[in-house]
PDB file of C-alpha atoms in Angstrom:
ATOM      1  CA  MET A   1       0.000   0.000   0.000  1.00  0.00           C
ATOM      2  CA  ASN A   2       2.659   2.466  -1.084  1.00  0.00           C
ATOM      3  CA  ALA A   3       0.721   5.233  -2.796  1.00  0.00           C
ATOM      4  CA  PRO A   4      -0.254   8.888  -2.645  1.00  0.00           C
ATOM      5  CA  LEU A   5      -1.959   9.427   0.691  1.00  0.00           C
ATOM      6  CA  THR A   6      -5.685   8.811   0.670  1.00  0.00           C
ATOM      7  CA  LYS A   7      -6.252   7.020   4.012  1.00  0.00           C
ATOM      8  CA  PRO A   8      -4.248   5.445   6.857  1.00  0.00           C
ATOM      9  CA  LEU A   9      -2.900   1.940   6.465  1.00  0.00           C
ATOM     10  CA  GLU A  10      -5.649  -0.558   7.218  1.00  0.00           C
ATOM     11  CA  HIS A  11      -3.590  -2.695   9.598  1.00  0.00           C
ATOM     12  CA  ASN A  12      -3.226   0.280  11.921  1.00  0.00           C
ATOM     13  CA  GLN A  13      -6.944   1.045  12.073  1.00  0.00           C
ATOM     14  CA  ALA A  14      -7.388  -1.147  15.136  1.00  0.00           C
ATOM     15  CA  LEU A  15      -5.021   1.172  16.988  1.00  0.00           C
ATOM     16  CA  GLN A  16      -6.880   4.402  16.312  1.00  0.00           C
ATOM     17  CA  ASP A  17      -9.229   4.585  19.334  1.00  0.00           C
ATOM     18  CA  PRO A  18      -8.057   7.703  21.226  1.00  0.00           C
ATOM     19  CA  ARG A  19      -9.780   6.586  24.427  1.00  0.00           C
ATOM     20  CA  ASN A  20      -7.056   3.965  24.931  1.00  0.00           C
ATOM     21  CA  ARG A  21      -4.149   6.367  24.403  1.00  0.00           C
ATOM     22  CA  THR A  22      -1.753   8.287  26.588  1.00  0.00           C
ATOM     23  CA  VAL A  23       0.620  10.565  24.646  1.00  0.00           C
ATOM     24  CA  SER A  24       3.971  11.749  25.965  1.00  0.00           C
ATOM     25  CA  THR A  25       7.058  13.466  24.555  1.00  0.00           C
ATOM     26  CA  ILE A  26      10.410  11.797  25.276  1.00  0.00           C
ATOM     27  CA  ASN A  27      13.953  12.182  23.978  1.00  0.00           C
ATOM     28  CA  SER A  28      14.700  10.450  20.689  1.00  0.00           C
ATOM     29  CA  THR A  29      17.352   8.144  22.194  1.00  0.00           C
ATOM     30  CA  ASP A  30      14.823   6.509  24.506  1.00  0.00           C
ATOM     31  CA  ALA A  31      12.103   6.483  21.851  1.00  0.00           C
ATOM     32  CA  LEU A  32      14.282   4.831  19.202  1.00  0.00           C
ATOM     33  CA  ALA A  33      15.357   2.180  21.719  1.00  0.00           C
ATOM     34  CA  MET A  34      11.723   1.056  21.782  1.00  0.00           C
ATOM     35  CA  ILE A  35      11.754   0.206  18.051  1.00  0.00           C
ATOM     36  CA  GLU A  36      13.016  -3.260  17.199  1.00  0.00           C
ATOM     37  CA  HIS A  37      15.337  -3.830  14.248  1.00  0.00           C
ATOM     38  CA  GLY A  38      13.264  -4.906  11.264  1.00  0.00           C
ATOM     39  CA  SER A  39      10.078  -3.274  12.545  1.00  0.00           C
ATOM     40  CA  GLU A  40       7.736  -1.697  10.031  1.00  0.00           C
ATOM     41  CA  LEU A  41       7.789   2.072   9.619  1.00  0.00           C
ATOM     42  CA  THR A  42       5.008   4.077   7.999  1.00  0.00           C
ATOM     43  CA  LEU A  43       6.430   7.084   6.142  1.00  0.00           C
ATOM     44  CA  ASN A  44       4.260  10.049   5.167  1.00  0.00           C
ATOM     45  CA  VAL A  45       6.443  12.106   2.831  1.00  0.00           C
ATOM     46  CA  SER A  46       5.544  15.697   1.992  1.00  0.00           C
ATOM     47  CA  THR A  47       6.955  17.516  -1.043  1.00  0.00           C
ATOM     48  CA  PRO A  48       7.717  21.280  -0.925  1.00  0.00           C
ATOM     49  CA  VAL A  49       4.411  21.949  -2.724  1.00  0.00           C
ATOM     50  CA  GLY A  50       2.429  19.907  -0.202  1.00  0.00           C
ATOM     51  CA  THR A  51       1.872  16.661  -2.114  1.00  0.00           C
ATOM     52  CA  LYS A  52       1.891  13.722   0.284  1.00  0.00           C
ATOM     53  CA  PHE A  53       2.904  10.114  -0.275  1.00  0.00           C
ATOM     54  CA  LEU A  54       2.394   7.162   2.057  1.00  0.00           C
ATOM     55  CA  ALA A  55       4.798   4.213   2.091  1.00  0.00           C
ATOM     56  CA  THR A  56       5.956   1.467   4.419  1.00  0.00           C
ATOM     57  CA  THR A  57       9.497   0.260   4.994  1.00  0.00           C
ATOM     58  CA  LYS A  58      11.738  -1.477   7.555  1.00  0.00           C
ATOM     59  CA  PHE A  59      13.652   0.153  10.402  1.00  0.00           C
ATOM     60  CA  ILE A  60      17.360  -0.749  10.345  1.00  0.00           C
ATOM     61  CA  GLY A  61      18.738   1.251  13.253  1.00  0.00           C
ATOM     62  CA  THR A  62      20.599   4.377  14.249  1.00  0.00           C
ATOM     63  CA  HIS A  63      23.985   5.783  13.244  1.00  0.00           C
ATOM     64  CA  SER A  64      26.447   7.382  15.651  1.00  0.00           C
ATOM     65  CA  ASP A  65      26.294  10.560  13.548  1.00  0.00           C
ATOM     66  CA  ASN A  66      22.798  11.225  14.938  1.00  0.00           C
ATOM     67  CA  CYS A  67      20.978   9.676  11.971  1.00  0.00           C
ATOM     68  CA  ILE A  68      18.246   7.083  11.479  1.00  0.00           C
ATOM     69  CA  VAL A  69      18.783   4.375   8.849  1.00  0.00           C
ATOM     70  CA  VAL A  70      15.838   2.664   7.122  1.00  0.00           C
ATOM     71  CA  GLU A  71      15.357   0.542   4.030  1.00  0.00           C
ATOM     72  CA  VAL A  72      14.247   2.264   0.838  1.00  0.00           C
ATOM     73  CA  PRO A  73      10.510   1.518   0.397  1.00  0.00           C
ATOM     74  CA  GLU A  74       9.480  -0.836  -2.386  1.00  0.00           C
ATOM     75  CA  VAL A  75       7.924   1.719  -4.726  1.00  0.00           C
ATOM     76  CA  SER A  76       8.203   2.450  -8.430  1.00  0.00           C
ATOM     77  CA  ASN A  77      11.305   4.235  -9.689  1.00  0.00           C
ATOM     78  CA  GLU A  78       9.100   7.167 -10.665  1.00  0.00           C
ATOM     79  CA  ASP A  79       7.696   7.544  -7.139  1.00  0.00           C
ATOM     80  CA  LEU A  80      11.108   6.946  -5.584  1.00  0.00           C
ATOM     81  CA  ASN A  81      12.753   9.686  -7.617  1.00  0.00           C
ATOM     82  CA  PHE A  82       9.884  12.134  -7.125  1.00  0.00           C
ATOM     83  CA  PHE A  83       9.006  11.701  -3.450  1.00  0.00           C
ATOM     84  CA  PHE A  84      12.225  10.493  -1.832  1.00  0.00           C
ATOM     85  CA  GLN A  85      14.564  13.353  -2.623  1.00  0.00           C
ATOM     86  CA  GLU A  86      17.218  14.636  -0.244  1.00  0.00           C
ATOM     87  CA  GLY A  87      15.821  17.518   1.783  1.00  0.00           C
ATOM     88  CA  PHE A  88      12.182  16.377   1.708  1.00  0.00           C
ATOM     89  CA  TRP A  89      10.418  16.116   5.065  1.00  0.00           C
ATOM     90  CA  MET A  90       8.291  13.259   6.352  1.00  0.00           C
ATOM     91  CA  THR A  91       6.453  12.097   9.415  1.00  0.00           C
ATOM     92  CA  ALA A  92       7.233   8.546  10.482  1.00  0.00           C
ATOM     93  CA  ARG A  93       5.332   6.137  12.672  1.00  0.00           C
ATOM     94  CA  ALA A  94       6.551   2.899  14.227  1.00  0.00           C
ATOM     95  CA  TYR A  95       4.772   0.356  16.390  1.00  0.00           C
ATOM     96  CA  SER A  96       6.644  -0.900  19.453  1.00  0.00           C
ATOM     97  CA  LEU A  97       5.593  -4.268  20.841  1.00  0.00           C
ATOM     98  CA  ARG A  98       7.608  -3.897  24.026  1.00  0.00           C
ATOM     99  CA  GLY A  99       6.203  -3.409  27.502  1.00  0.00           C
ATOM    100  CA  GLU A 100       2.859  -1.665  27.352  1.00  0.00           C
ATOM    101  CA  GLY A 101       3.042  -1.264  23.564  1.00  0.00           C
ATOM    102  CA  ALA A 102       3.302   2.106  21.880  1.00  0.00           C
ATOM    103  CA  LEU A 103       3.166   4.084  18.659  1.00  0.00           C
ATOM    104  CA  ILE A 104       6.244   6.247  18.120  1.00  0.00           C
ATOM    105  CA  HIS A 105       5.711   9.348  15.938  1.00  0.00           C
ATOM    106  CA  PHE A 106       8.401  11.728  14.727  1.00  0.00           C
ATOM    107  CA  ARG A 107       9.193  14.250  11.992  1.00  0.00           C
ATOM    108  CA  SER A 108      12.353  13.719   9.986  1.00  0.00           C
ATOM    109  CA  GLN A 109      14.202  14.967   6.915  1.00  0.00           C
ATOM    110  CA  ILE A 110      15.793  12.849   4.203  1.00  0.00           C
ATOM    111  CA  HIS A 111      19.554  13.418   4.422  1.00  0.00           C
ATOM    112  CA  HIS A 112      20.736  10.819   1.900  1.00  0.00           C
ATOM    113  CA  ARG A 113      19.342   8.161  -0.409  1.00  0.00           C
ATOM    114  CA  ILE A 114      21.865   5.445  -1.174  1.00  0.00           C
ATOM    115  CA  GLY A 115      21.262   3.037  -4.061  1.00  0.00           C
ATOM    116  CA  GLU A 116      23.802   0.262  -4.484  1.00  0.00           C
ATOM    117  CA  PRO A 117      24.518  -2.321  -3.278  1.00  0.00           C
ATOM    118  CA  PHE A 118      21.912  -1.986  -0.503  1.00  0.00           C
ATOM    119  CA  PRO A 119      19.295   0.762  -0.956  1.00  0.00           C
ATOM    120  CA  ILE A 120      18.878   2.753   2.267  1.00  0.00           C
ATOM    121  CA  LEU A 121      17.556   6.102   3.429  1.00  0.00           C
ATOM    122  CA  VAL A 122      19.451   8.176   5.972  1.00  0.00           C
ATOM    123  CA  LEU A 123      17.095  10.383   7.987  1.00  0.00           C
ATOM    124  CA  SER A 124      17.617  13.176  10.477  1.00  0.00           C
ATOM    125  CA  THR A 125      17.011  12.435  14.159  1.00  0.00           C
ATOM    126  CA  PRO A 126      14.769  14.917  15.979  1.00  0.00           C
ATOM    127  CA  SER A 127      15.563  15.806  19.567  1.00  0.00           C
ATOM    128  CA  THR A 128      12.215  14.472  20.822  1.00  0.00           C
ATOM    129  CA  MET A 129       9.498  12.084  19.646  1.00  0.00           C
ATOM    130  CA  GLN A 130       5.845  11.516  20.492  1.00  0.00           C
ATOM    131  CA  VAL A 131       5.051   8.202  22.172  1.00  0.00           C
ATOM    132  CA  THR A 132       1.456   7.006  22.360  1.00  0.00           C
ATOM    133  CA  GLN A 133       0.814   4.228  24.868  1.00  0.00           C
ATOM    134  CA  LEU A 134      -1.617   1.596  23.619  1.00  0.00           C
ATOM    135  CA  ARG A 135      -2.297  -0.652  26.578  1.00  0.00           C
ATOM    136  CA  LYS A 136      -3.345  -0.162  30.164  1.00  0.00           C
ATOM    137  CA  GLU A 137      -1.295  -3.059  31.504  1.00  0.00           C
ATOM    138  CA  THR A 138       2.192  -4.434  30.940  1.00  0.00           C
ATOM    139  CA  ARG A 139       2.773  -7.534  28.859  1.00  0.00           C
ATOM    140  CA  TYR A 140       5.031 -10.097  30.487  1.00  0.00           C
ATOM    141  CA  GLU A 141       7.784 -11.875  28.569  1.00  0.00           C
ATOM    142  CA  VAL A 142       7.149 -15.595  28.125  1.00  0.00           C
ATOM    143  CA  ASN A 143       8.132 -18.399  25.757  1.00  0.00           C
ATOM    144  CA  LEU A 144       5.118 -20.690  25.615  1.00  0.00           C
ATOM    145  CA  ALA A 145       4.926 -23.361  22.931  1.00  0.00           C
ATOM    146  CA  SER A 146       1.439 -23.201  21.448  1.00  0.00           C
ATOM    147  CA  ARG A 147      -0.770 -24.044  18.503  1.00  0.00           C
ATOM    148  CA  ILE A 148      -2.740 -21.391  16.625  1.00  0.00           C
ATOM    149  CA  ILE A 149      -6.132 -22.280  15.123  1.00  0.00           C
ATOM    150  CA  PHE A 150      -7.685 -20.007  12.480  1.00  0.00           C
ATOM    151  CA  ASN A 151     -10.081 -20.540   9.577  1.00  0.00           C
ATOM    152  CA  ASP A 152      -9.980 -24.328  10.154  1.00  0.00           C
ATOM    153  CA  GLN A 153      -6.184 -24.208   9.859  1.00  0.00           C
ATOM    154  CA  ARG A 154      -3.602 -25.137  12.512  1.00  0.00           C
ATOM    155  CA  ALA A 155       0.015 -24.079  12.907  1.00  0.00           C
ATOM    156  CA  ASN A 156       2.656 -24.242  15.604  1.00  0.00           C
ATOM    157  CA  CYS A 157       3.517 -20.954  17.270  1.00  0.00           C
ATOM    158  CA  GLU A 158       5.173 -19.524  20.363  1.00  0.00           C
ATOM    159  CA  ILE A 159       3.681 -16.895  22.655  1.00  0.00           C
ATOM    160  CA  ARG A 160       6.374 -14.282  23.358  1.00  0.00           C
ATOM    161  CA  ASP A 161       4.502 -11.918  25.682  1.00  0.00           C
ATOM    162  CA  LEU A 162       1.209 -12.001  27.525  1.00  0.00           C
ATOM    163  CA  SER A 163      -1.166  -9.728  29.443  1.00  0.00           C
ATOM    164  CA  LYS A 164      -4.748  -9.989  30.666  1.00  0.00           C
ATOM    165  CA  SER A 165      -6.081  -8.469  27.454  1.00  0.00           C
ATOM    166  CA  GLY A 166      -3.702  -9.602  24.692  1.00  0.00           C
ATOM    167  CA  CYS A 167      -0.540 -11.354  23.614  1.00  0.00           C
ATOM    168  CA  ARG A 168       2.102 -11.529  20.922  1.00  0.00           C
ATOM    169  CA  PHE A 169       3.030 -14.789  19.210  1.00  0.00           C
ATOM    170  CA  VAL A 170       5.401 -15.798  16.440  1.00  0.00           C
ATOM    171  CA  THR A 171       5.133 -18.387  13.687  1.00  0.00           C
ATOM    172  CA  SER A 172       7.438 -19.580  10.955  1.00  0.00           C
ATOM    173  CA  PRO A 173       7.512 -17.176   7.981  1.00  0.00           C
ATOM    174  CA  THR A 174       6.606 -20.152   5.782  1.00  0.00           C
ATOM    175  CA  SER A 175       3.376 -20.810   7.695  1.00  0.00           C
ATOM    176  CA  ARG A 176       0.108 -19.790   6.105  1.00  0.00           C
ATOM    177  CA  ALA A 177      -0.422 -16.073   6.649  1.00  0.00           C
ATOM    178  CA  ILE A 178      -2.975 -14.884   9.179  1.00  0.00           C
ATOM    179  CA  GLN A 179      -4.762 -11.654   8.310  1.00  0.00           C
ATOM    180  CA  ILE A 180      -5.662  -8.596  10.352  1.00  0.00           C
ATOM    181  CA  ALA A 181      -9.123  -9.039  11.965  1.00  0.00           C
ATOM    182  CA  ASP A 182      -8.967 -12.860  11.736  1.00  0.00           C
ATOM    183  CA  ARG A 183     -10.399 -14.599  14.785  1.00  0.00           C
ATOM    184  CA  VAL A 184      -7.961 -17.049  16.335  1.00  0.00           C
ATOM    185  CA  SER A 185      -7.733 -19.547  19.170  1.00  0.00           C
ATOM    186  CA  ILE A 186      -4.372 -20.358  20.767  1.00  0.00           C
ATOM    187  CA  GLU A 187      -3.872 -23.705  22.500  1.00  0.00           C
ATOM    188  CA  ILE A 188      -1.013 -23.802  25.020  1.00  0.00           C
ATOM    189  CA  THR A 189       1.134 -26.915  24.386  1.00  0.00           C
ATOM    190  CA  PRO A 190       4.245 -26.664  26.600  1.00  0.00           C
ATOM    191  CA  GLU A 191       6.710 -29.537  26.898  1.00  0.00           C
ATOM    192  CA  ASN A 192       7.124 -31.313  30.249  1.00  0.00           C
ATOM    193  CA  TYR A 193       3.896 -29.833  31.595  1.00  0.00           C
ATOM    194  CA  ASN A 194       1.847 -32.221  33.732  1.00  0.00           C
ATOM    195  CA  GLY A 195      -0.698 -29.819  35.169  1.00  0.00           C
ATOM    196  CA  PRO A 196      -4.409 -29.477  34.415  1.00  0.00           C
ATOM    197  CA  LEU A 197      -5.718 -28.538  30.988  1.00  0.00           C
ATOM    198  CA  ILE A 198      -5.096 -24.905  30.053  1.00  0.00           C
ATOM    199  CA  PRO A 199      -8.107 -23.321  28.316  1.00  0.00           C
ATOM    200  CA  PRO A 200      -7.312 -21.705  24.944  1.00  0.00           C
ATOM    201  CA  LEU A 201      -6.791 -17.993  24.427  1.00  0.00           C
ATOM    202  CA  ARG A 202      -9.291 -16.494  21.988  1.00  0.00           C
ATOM    203  CA  GLY A 203      -9.231 -13.169  20.245  1.00  0.00           C
ATOM    204  CA  ILE A 204      -8.688 -11.173  17.080  1.00  0.00           C
ATOM    205  CA  ILE A 205      -5.483 -10.344  15.195  1.00  0.00           C
ATOM    206  CA  CYS A 206      -4.833  -6.605  15.536  1.00  0.00           C
ATOM    207  CA  ASN A 207      -1.322  -6.206  14.077  1.00  0.00           C
ATOM    208  CA  LEU A 208       1.427  -8.149  12.352  1.00  0.00           C
ATOM    209  CA  GLN A 209       5.083  -7.816  11.439  1.00  0.00           C
ATOM    210  CA  LYS A 210       7.190 -10.055   9.237  1.00  0.00           C
ATOM    211  CA  SER A 211      10.932 -10.656   9.272  1.00  0.00           C
ATOM    212  CA  THR A 212      13.340 -13.212   7.854  1.00  0.00           C
ATOM    213  CA  HIS A 213      12.879 -15.642  10.743  1.00  0.00           C
ATOM    214  CA  TYR A 214       9.390 -14.959  12.090  1.00  0.00           C
ATOM    215  CA  ALA A 215       5.937 -13.669  11.417  1.00  0.00           C
ATOM    216  CA  ARG A 216       4.853 -11.815  14.572  1.00  0.00           C
ATOM    217  CA  TYR A 217       1.215 -11.220  15.436  1.00  0.00           C
ATOM    218  CA  GLY A 218      -0.542  -9.190  18.114  1.00  0.00           C
ATOM    219  CA  VAL A 219      -3.827 -10.502  19.505  1.00  0.00           C
ATOM    220  CA  GLU A 220      -6.554  -8.669  21.408  1.00  0.00           C
ATOM    221  CA  PHE A 221      -8.525 -11.146  23.522  1.00  0.00           C
ATOM    222  CA  ASP A 222     -12.313 -11.380  23.581  1.00  0.00           C
ATOM    223  CA  ASP A 223     -14.212 -11.884  26.861  1.00  0.00           C
ATOM    224  CA  ILE A 224     -13.491 -15.619  26.970  1.00  0.00           C
ATOM    225  CA  GLY A 225      -9.864 -15.015  26.007  1.00  0.00           C
ATOM    226  CA  ARG A 226      -9.428 -12.470  28.812  1.00  0.00           C
ATOM    227  CA  ALA A 227     -10.895 -14.872  31.370  1.00  0.00           C
ATOM    228  CA  ASN A 228      -8.606 -17.664  30.169  1.00  0.00           C
ATOM    229  CA  ALA A 229      -5.583 -15.344  30.099  1.00  0.00           C
ATOM    230  CA  LYS A 230      -6.230 -14.419  33.729  1.00  0.00           C
ATOM    231  CA  HIS A 231      -6.297 -18.139  34.555  1.00  0.00           C
ATOM    232  CA  LEU A 232      -3.058 -18.698  32.625  1.00  0.00           C
ATOM    233  CA  LEU A 233      -1.234 -15.782  34.251  1.00  0.00           C
ATOM    234  CA  ALA A 234      -2.068 -17.234  37.659  1.00  0.00           C
ATOM    235  CA  LYS A 235      -0.217 -20.416  36.678  1.00  0.00           C
ATOM    236  CA  LEU A 236       3.027 -18.658  35.727  1.00  0.00           C
ATOM    237  CA  LYS A 237       6.099 -18.253  37.891  1.00  0.00           C
ATOM    238  CA  PHE A 238       9.277 -16.217  37.441  1.00  0.00           C
ATOM    239  CA  ASP A 239      12.364 -18.294  36.569  1.00  0.00           C
ATOM    240  CA  GLY A 240      14.863 -15.444  36.895  1.00  0.00           C
ATOM    241  CA  THR A 241      14.498 -14.052  33.366  1.00  0.00           C
ATOM    242  CA  LYS A 242      10.862 -14.548  32.350  1.00  0.00           C
ATOM    243  CA  LEU A 243       7.594 -16.138  33.379  1.00  0.00           C
ATOM    244  CA  CYS A 244       7.122 -19.865  32.809  1.00  0.00           C
ATOM    245  CA  LEU A 245       4.410 -22.428  33.566  1.00  0.00           C
ATOM    246  CA  ARG A 246       4.481 -24.256  36.860  1.00  0.00           C
ATOM    247  CA  ASN A 247       3.170 -27.810  37.098  1.00  0.00           C
ATOM    248  CA  GLY A 248       0.219 -28.520  39.310  1.00  0.00           C
TER     249      GLY A 248
END
């Protein structure tokens, strides 16, 4: 969906309810530390005459010379040459899955566009960025072997973080893709667990990110999912680094 701006990206629509948001301004060093390498960035480029262009790309990281490095978006050569010129300004938005979850917004200028052998954009780093909190409770880091069920399909997955109202899980990038707004059920299938049956977590896919090694999905639980998540959280114990299931 790289095109002149007509509407926000659909996969971010689930995050637009302002009632669930707390906005703060923090320094760019702390804000950028919240963005994982390979995360998706939404770029809203504005030309000097006010024409806007929306594109998505991948966050690479930061440079010691106070710059942000991202991949060049996959757009036509015509759009690339017209909209991604050195000196043009853009607003960028990234989704952080860490902790309470957040949207990071900032305004940046294109410093350089490098072509070969690896196309990258070098962007200016503002002194501060806007951070919009998305959740009311913290998600706890876990590594729970599970099975995802969706549209009569099944696939192995691993839950990476968990709260009373949602979770994040990963699957193999070769697994059948799950779409935004798909309803899913997650069965917990840990090894060496001899305790009572764990009821499945149910909910709806609200965001996704893909990388070389994983497809990562965020789930918002429904009423049954929230009740079962509360039950699951009560069965977890801290092993020194993360929460894990206790038997019995």
